[in-house]
PDB file of C-alpha atoms in Angstrom:
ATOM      1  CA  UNK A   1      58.156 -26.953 -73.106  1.00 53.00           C
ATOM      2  CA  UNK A   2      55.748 -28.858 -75.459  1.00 56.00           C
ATOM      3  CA  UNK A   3      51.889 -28.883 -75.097  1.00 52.00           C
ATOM      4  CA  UNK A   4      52.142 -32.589 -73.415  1.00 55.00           C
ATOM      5  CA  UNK A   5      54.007 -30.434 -70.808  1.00 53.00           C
ATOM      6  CA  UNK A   6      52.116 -27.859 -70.596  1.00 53.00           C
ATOM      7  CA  UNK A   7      49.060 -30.118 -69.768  1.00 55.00           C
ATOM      8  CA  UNK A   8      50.618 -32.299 -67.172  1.00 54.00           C
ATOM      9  CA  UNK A   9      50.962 -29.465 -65.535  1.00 53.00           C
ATOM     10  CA  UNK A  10      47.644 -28.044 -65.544  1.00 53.00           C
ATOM     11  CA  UNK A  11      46.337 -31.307 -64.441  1.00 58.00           C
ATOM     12  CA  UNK A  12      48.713 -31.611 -61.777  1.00 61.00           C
ATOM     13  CA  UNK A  13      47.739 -28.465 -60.854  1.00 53.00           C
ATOM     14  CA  UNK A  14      43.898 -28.949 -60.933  1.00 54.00           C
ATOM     15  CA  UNK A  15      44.574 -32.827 -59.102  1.00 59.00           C
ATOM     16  CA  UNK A  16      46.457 -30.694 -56.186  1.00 55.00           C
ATOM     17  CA  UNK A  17      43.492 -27.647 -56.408  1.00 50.00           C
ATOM     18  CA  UNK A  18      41.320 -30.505 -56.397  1.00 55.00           C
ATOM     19  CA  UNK A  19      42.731 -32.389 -53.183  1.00 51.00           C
ATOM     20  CA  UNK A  20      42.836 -29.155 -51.402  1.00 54.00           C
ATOM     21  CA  UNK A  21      39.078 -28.161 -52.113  1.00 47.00           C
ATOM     22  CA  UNK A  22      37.913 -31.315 -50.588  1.00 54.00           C
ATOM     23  CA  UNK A  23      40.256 -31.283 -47.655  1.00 49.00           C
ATOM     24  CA  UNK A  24      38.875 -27.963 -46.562  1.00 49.00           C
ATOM     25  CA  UNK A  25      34.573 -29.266 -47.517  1.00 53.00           C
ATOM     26  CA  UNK A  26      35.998 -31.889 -45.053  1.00 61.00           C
ATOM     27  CA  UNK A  27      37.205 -29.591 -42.639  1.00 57.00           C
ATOM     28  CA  UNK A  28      33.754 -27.244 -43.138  1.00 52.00           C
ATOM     29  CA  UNK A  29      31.510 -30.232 -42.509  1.00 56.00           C
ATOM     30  CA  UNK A  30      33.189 -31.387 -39.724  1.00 58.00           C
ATOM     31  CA  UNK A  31      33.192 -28.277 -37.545  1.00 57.00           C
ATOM     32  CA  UNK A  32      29.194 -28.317 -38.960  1.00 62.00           C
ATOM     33  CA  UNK A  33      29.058 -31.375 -37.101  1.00 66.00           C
ATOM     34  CA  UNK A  34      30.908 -30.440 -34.313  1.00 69.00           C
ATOM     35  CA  UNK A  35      28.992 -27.199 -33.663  1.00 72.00           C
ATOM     36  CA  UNK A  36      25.233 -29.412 -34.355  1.00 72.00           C
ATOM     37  CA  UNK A  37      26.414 -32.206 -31.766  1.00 77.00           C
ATOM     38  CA  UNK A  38      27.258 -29.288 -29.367  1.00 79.00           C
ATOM     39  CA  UNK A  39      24.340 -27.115 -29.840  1.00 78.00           C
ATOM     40  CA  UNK A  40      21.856 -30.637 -29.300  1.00 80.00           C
ATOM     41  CA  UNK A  41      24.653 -31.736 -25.951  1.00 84.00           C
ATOM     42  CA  UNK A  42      24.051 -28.105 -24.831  1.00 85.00           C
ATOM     43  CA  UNK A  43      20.088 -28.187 -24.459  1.00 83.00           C
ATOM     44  CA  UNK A  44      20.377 -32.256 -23.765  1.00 86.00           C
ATOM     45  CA  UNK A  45      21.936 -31.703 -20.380  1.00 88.00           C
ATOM     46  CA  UNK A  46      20.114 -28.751 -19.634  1.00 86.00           C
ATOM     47  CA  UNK A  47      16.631 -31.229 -19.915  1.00 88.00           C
ATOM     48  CA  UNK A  48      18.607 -33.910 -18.029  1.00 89.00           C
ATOM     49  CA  UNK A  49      19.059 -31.414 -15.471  1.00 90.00           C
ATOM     50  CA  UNK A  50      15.912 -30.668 -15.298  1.00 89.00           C
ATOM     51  CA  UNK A  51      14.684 -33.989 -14.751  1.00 91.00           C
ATOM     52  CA  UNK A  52      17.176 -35.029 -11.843  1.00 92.00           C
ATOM     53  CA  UNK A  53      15.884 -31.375 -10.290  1.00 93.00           C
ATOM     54  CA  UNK A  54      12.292 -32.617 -10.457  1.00 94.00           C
ATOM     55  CA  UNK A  55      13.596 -35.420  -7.414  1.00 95.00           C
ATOM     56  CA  UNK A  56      14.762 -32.073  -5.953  1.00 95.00           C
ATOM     57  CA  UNK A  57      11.910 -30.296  -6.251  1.00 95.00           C
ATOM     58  CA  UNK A  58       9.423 -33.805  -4.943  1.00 96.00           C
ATOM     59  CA  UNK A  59      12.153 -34.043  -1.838  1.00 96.00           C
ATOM     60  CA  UNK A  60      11.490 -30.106  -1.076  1.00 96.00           C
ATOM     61  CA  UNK A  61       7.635 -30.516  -1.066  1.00 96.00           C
ATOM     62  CA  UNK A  62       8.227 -33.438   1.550  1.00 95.00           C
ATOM     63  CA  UNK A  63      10.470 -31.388   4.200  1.00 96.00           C
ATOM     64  CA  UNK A  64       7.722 -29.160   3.806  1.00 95.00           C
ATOM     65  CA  UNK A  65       4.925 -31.723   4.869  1.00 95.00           C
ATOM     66  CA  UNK A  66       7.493 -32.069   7.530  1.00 95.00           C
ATOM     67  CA  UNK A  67       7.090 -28.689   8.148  1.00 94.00           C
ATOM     68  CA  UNK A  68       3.258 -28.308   8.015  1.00 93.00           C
ATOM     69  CA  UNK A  69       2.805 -31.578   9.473  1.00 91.00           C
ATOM     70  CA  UNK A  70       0.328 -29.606  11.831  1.00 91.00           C
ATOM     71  CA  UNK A  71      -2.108 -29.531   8.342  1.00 91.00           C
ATOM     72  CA  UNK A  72      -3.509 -32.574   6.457  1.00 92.00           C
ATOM     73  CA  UNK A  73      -4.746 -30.735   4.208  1.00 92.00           C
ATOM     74  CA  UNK A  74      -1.549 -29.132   3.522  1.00 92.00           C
ATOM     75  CA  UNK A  75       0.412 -32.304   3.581  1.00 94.00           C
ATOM     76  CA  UNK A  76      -2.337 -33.766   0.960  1.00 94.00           C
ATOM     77  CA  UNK A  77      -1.425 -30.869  -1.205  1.00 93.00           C
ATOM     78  CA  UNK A  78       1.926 -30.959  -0.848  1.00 95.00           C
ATOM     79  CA  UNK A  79       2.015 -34.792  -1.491  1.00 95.00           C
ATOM     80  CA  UNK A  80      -0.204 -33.938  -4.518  1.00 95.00           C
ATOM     81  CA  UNK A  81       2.821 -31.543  -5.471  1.00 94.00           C
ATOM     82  CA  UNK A  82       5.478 -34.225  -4.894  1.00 96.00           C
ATOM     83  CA  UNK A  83       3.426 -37.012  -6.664  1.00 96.00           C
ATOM     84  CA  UNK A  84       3.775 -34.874  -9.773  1.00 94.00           C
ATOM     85  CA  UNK A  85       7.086 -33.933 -10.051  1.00 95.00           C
ATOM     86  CA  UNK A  86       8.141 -37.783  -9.577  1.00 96.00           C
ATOM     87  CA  UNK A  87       5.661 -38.530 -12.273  1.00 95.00           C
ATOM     88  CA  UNK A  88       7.796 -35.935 -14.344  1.00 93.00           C
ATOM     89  CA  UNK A  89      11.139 -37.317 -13.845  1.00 94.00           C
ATOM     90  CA  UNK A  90       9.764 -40.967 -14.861  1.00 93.00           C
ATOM     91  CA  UNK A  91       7.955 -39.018 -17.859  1.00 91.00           C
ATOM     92  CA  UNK A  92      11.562 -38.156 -18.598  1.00 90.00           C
ATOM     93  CA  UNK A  93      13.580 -41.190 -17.936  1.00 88.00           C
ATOM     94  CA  UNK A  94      13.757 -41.691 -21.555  1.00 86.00           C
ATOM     95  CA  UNK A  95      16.666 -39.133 -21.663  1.00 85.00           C
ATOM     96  CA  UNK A  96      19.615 -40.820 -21.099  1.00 84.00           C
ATOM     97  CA  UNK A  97      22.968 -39.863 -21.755  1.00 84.00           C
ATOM     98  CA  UNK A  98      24.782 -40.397 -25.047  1.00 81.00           C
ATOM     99  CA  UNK A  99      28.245 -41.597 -26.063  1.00 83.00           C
ATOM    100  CA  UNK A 100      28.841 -39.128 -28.902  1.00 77.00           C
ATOM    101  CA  UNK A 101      31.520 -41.001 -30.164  1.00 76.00           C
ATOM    102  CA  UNK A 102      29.884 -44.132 -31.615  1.00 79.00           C
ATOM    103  CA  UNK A 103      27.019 -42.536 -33.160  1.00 74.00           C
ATOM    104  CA  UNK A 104      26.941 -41.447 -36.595  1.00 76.00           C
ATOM    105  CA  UNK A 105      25.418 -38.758 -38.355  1.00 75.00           C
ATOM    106  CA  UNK A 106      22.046 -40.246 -39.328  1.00 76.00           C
ATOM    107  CA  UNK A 107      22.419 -41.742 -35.744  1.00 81.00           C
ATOM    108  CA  UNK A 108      22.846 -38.669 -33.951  1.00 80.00           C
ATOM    109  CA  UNK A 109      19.994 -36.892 -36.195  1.00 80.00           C
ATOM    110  CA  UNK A 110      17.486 -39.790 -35.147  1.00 82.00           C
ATOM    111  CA  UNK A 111      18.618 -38.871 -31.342  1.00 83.00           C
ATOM    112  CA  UNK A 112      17.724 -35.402 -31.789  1.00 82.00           C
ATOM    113  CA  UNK A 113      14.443 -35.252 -33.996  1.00 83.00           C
ATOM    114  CA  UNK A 114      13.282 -38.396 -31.011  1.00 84.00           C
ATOM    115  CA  UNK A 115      14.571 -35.534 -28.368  1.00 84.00           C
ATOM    116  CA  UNK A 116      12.606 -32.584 -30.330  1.00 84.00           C
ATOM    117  CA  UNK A 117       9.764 -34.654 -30.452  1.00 85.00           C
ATOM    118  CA  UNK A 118       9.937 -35.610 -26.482  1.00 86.00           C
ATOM    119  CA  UNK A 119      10.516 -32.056 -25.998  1.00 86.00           C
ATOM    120  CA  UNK A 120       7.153 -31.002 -27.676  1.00 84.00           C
ATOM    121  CA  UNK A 121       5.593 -33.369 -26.655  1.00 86.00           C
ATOM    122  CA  UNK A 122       5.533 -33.116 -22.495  1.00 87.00           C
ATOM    123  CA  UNK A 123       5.821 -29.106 -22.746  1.00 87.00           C
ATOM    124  CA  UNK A 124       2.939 -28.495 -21.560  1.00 87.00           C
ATOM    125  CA  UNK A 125       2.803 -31.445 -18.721  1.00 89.00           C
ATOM    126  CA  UNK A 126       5.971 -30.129 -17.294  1.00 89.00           C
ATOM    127  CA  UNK A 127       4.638 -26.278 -17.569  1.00 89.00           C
ATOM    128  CA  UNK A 128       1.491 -27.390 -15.637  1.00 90.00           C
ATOM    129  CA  UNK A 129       2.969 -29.646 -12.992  1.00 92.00           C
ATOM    130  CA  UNK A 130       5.750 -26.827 -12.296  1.00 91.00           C
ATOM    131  CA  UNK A 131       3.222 -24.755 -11.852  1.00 90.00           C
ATOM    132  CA  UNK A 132       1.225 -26.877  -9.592  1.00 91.00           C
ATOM    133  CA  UNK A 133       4.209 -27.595  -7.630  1.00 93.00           C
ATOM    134  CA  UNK A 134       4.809 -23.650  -7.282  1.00 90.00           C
ATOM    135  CA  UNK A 135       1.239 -22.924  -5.697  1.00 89.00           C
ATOM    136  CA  UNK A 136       1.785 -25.801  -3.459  1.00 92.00           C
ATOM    137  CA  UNK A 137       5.261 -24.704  -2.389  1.00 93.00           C
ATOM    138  CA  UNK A 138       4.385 -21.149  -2.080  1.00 89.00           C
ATOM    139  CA  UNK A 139       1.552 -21.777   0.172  1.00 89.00           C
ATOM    140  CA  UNK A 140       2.972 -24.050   2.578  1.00 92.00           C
ATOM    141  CA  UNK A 141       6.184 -22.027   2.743  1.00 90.00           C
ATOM    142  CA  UNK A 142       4.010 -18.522   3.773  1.00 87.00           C
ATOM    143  CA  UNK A 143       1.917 -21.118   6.171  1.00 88.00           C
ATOM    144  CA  UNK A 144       4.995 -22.030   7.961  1.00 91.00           C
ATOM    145  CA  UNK A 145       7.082 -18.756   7.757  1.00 87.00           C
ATOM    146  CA  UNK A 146       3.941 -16.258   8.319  1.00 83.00           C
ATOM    147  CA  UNK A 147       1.494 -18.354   9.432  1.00 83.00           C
ATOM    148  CA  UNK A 148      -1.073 -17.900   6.785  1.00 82.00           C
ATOM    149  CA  UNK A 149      -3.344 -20.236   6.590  1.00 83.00           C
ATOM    150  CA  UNK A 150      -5.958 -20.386   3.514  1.00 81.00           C
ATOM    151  CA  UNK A 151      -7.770 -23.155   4.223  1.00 79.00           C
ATOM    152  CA  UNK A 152      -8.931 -21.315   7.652  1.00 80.00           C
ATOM    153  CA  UNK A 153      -8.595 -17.798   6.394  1.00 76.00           C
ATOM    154  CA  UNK A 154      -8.785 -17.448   3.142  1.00 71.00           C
ATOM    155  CA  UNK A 155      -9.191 -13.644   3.163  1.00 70.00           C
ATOM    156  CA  UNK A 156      -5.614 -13.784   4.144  1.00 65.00           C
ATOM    157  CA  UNK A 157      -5.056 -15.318   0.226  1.00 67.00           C
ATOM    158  CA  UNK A 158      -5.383 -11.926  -0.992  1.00 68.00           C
ATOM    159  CA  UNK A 159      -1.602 -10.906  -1.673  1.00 68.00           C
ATOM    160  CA  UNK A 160       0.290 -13.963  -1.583  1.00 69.00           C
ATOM    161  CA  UNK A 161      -2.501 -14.873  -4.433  1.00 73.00           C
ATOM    162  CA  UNK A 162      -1.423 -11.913  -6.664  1.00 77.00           C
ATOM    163  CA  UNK A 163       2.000 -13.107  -6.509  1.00 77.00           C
ATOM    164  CA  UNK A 164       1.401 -16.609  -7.122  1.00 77.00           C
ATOM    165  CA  UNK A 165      -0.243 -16.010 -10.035  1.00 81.00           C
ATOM    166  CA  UNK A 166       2.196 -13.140 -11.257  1.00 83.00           C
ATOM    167  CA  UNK A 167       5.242 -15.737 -10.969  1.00 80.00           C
ATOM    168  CA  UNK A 168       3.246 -18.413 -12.628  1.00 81.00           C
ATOM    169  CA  UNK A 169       1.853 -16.385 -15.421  1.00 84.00           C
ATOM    170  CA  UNK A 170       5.931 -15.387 -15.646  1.00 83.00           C
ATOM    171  CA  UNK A 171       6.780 -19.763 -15.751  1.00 78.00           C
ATOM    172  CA  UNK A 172       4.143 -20.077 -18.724  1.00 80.00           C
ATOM    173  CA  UNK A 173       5.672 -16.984 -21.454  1.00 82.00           C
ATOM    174  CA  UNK A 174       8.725 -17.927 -20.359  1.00 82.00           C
ATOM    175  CA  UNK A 175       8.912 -21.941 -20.666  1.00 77.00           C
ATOM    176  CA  UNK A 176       7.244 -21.326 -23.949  1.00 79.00           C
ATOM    177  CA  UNK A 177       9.777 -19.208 -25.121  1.00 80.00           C
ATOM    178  CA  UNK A 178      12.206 -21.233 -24.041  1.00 78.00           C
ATOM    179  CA  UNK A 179      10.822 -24.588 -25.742  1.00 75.00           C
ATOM    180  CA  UNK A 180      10.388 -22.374 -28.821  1.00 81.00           C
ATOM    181  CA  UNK A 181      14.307 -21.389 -28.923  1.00 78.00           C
ATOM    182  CA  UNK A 182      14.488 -25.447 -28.247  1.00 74.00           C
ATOM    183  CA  UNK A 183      12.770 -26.383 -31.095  1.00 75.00           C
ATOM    184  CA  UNK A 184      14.190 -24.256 -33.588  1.00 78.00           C
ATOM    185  CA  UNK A 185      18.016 -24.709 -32.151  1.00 75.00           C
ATOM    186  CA  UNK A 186      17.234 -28.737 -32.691  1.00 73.00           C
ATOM    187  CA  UNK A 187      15.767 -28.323 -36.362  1.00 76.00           C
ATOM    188  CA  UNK A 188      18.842 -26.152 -37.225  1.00 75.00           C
ATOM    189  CA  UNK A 189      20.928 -29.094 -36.086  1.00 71.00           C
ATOM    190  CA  UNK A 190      19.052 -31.256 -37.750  1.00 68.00           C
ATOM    191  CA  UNK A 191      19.109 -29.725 -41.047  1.00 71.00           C
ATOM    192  CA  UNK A 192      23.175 -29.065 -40.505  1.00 67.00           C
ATOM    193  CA  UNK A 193      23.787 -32.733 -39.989  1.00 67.00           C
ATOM    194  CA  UNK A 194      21.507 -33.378 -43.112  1.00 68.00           C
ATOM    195  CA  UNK A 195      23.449 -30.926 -45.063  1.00 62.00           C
ATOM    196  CA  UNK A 196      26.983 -33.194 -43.823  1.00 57.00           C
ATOM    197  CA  UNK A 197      25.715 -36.346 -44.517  1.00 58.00           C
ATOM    198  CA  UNK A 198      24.597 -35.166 -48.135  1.00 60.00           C
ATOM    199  CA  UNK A 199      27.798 -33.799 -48.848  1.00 52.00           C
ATOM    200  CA  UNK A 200      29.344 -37.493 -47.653  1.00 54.00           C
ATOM    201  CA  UNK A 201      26.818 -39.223 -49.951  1.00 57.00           C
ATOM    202  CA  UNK A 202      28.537 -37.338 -52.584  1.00 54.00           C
TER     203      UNK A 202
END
């Protein structure tokens, strides 16, 4: 075997080494963009979810008026309650579902920054009309279940207060913490995707 030889085979041997390295980037970066489209679906349809609930929530506050239909000022609070969490779902109508499959990367990394950016965005309009909605609810529900009224006895506010404001002050830490895990889940896909779409340039 000659040195010609000798160095066909090495480059065969590097072309094949070669081949396989890139096969297997190929196979890295995809499951990095598999896992990123995932992670963003995951918390997408969670929000979605939470926008169809607000009709849930509005539709709640109006069997209630039902309920306390003895009360306008109740039912004016309740409405109040209602009115808000239909202003929310509109607020979210932007989110729409997406058909994974004919976006690319920079597509799908536009989708999420625009989605992180929603996100931060009406945080703190859907922590404050959830919590709204929450007093409302509470207070018509203990109105028509143990006939407490505030607006006639407000002495009677004492307890039902305490917990009110215990399960709100609960909503706030917790939908912050939860909108914080958002934000940096959606950068890390973001920065993923950037990573794949590097690696393609190249």
């Amino acid at each position: 075997m000659n040195v010609d030889d000798i160095k066909d085979i090495w480059k065969n041997d590097m072309s094949q080494l070669e081949a396989r390295v890139m096969i297997n980037e190929e196979k890295i970066n995809q499951l990095k963009f598999d896992k990123a489209q995932s992670s963003f679906d995951k918390l997408f349809k969670i929000s979605l979810a939470g926008k169809n609930m607000a009709l849930i929530y509005a539709l709640a506050s109006l069997v209630l008026m039902y309920l306390v239909r003895d009360s306008v000022l109740y039912m004016a609070m309740l409405g109040a309650g209602a009115g808000l969490m239909v202003f929310s779902y509109f607020q979210h109508s932007v989110l729409k579902k997406l058909d994974y499959a004919s976006l690319s990367i920079v597509a799908l990394q536009k989708e999420i920054y625009n989605f992180r950016k929603h996100t931060a965005q009406t945080a703190i309009y859907d922590m404050i009309i959830v919590a709204i909605w929450l007093v409302t609810a509470s207070l018509a529900y203990m109105k028509w279940a143990k006939g407490l009224d505030i607006f006639n006895n407000p002495e009677q506010f004492g307890t039902t207060g305490v917990a009110i404001a215990v399960m709100i002050l609960v909503l706030i830490f917790t939908s912050k913490a939860i909108y914080k895990a958002y934000d940096v889940k959606l950068k890390e896909s973001e920065e993923t995707l950037d990573l794949v779409a590097n690696f393609e340039k190249n």
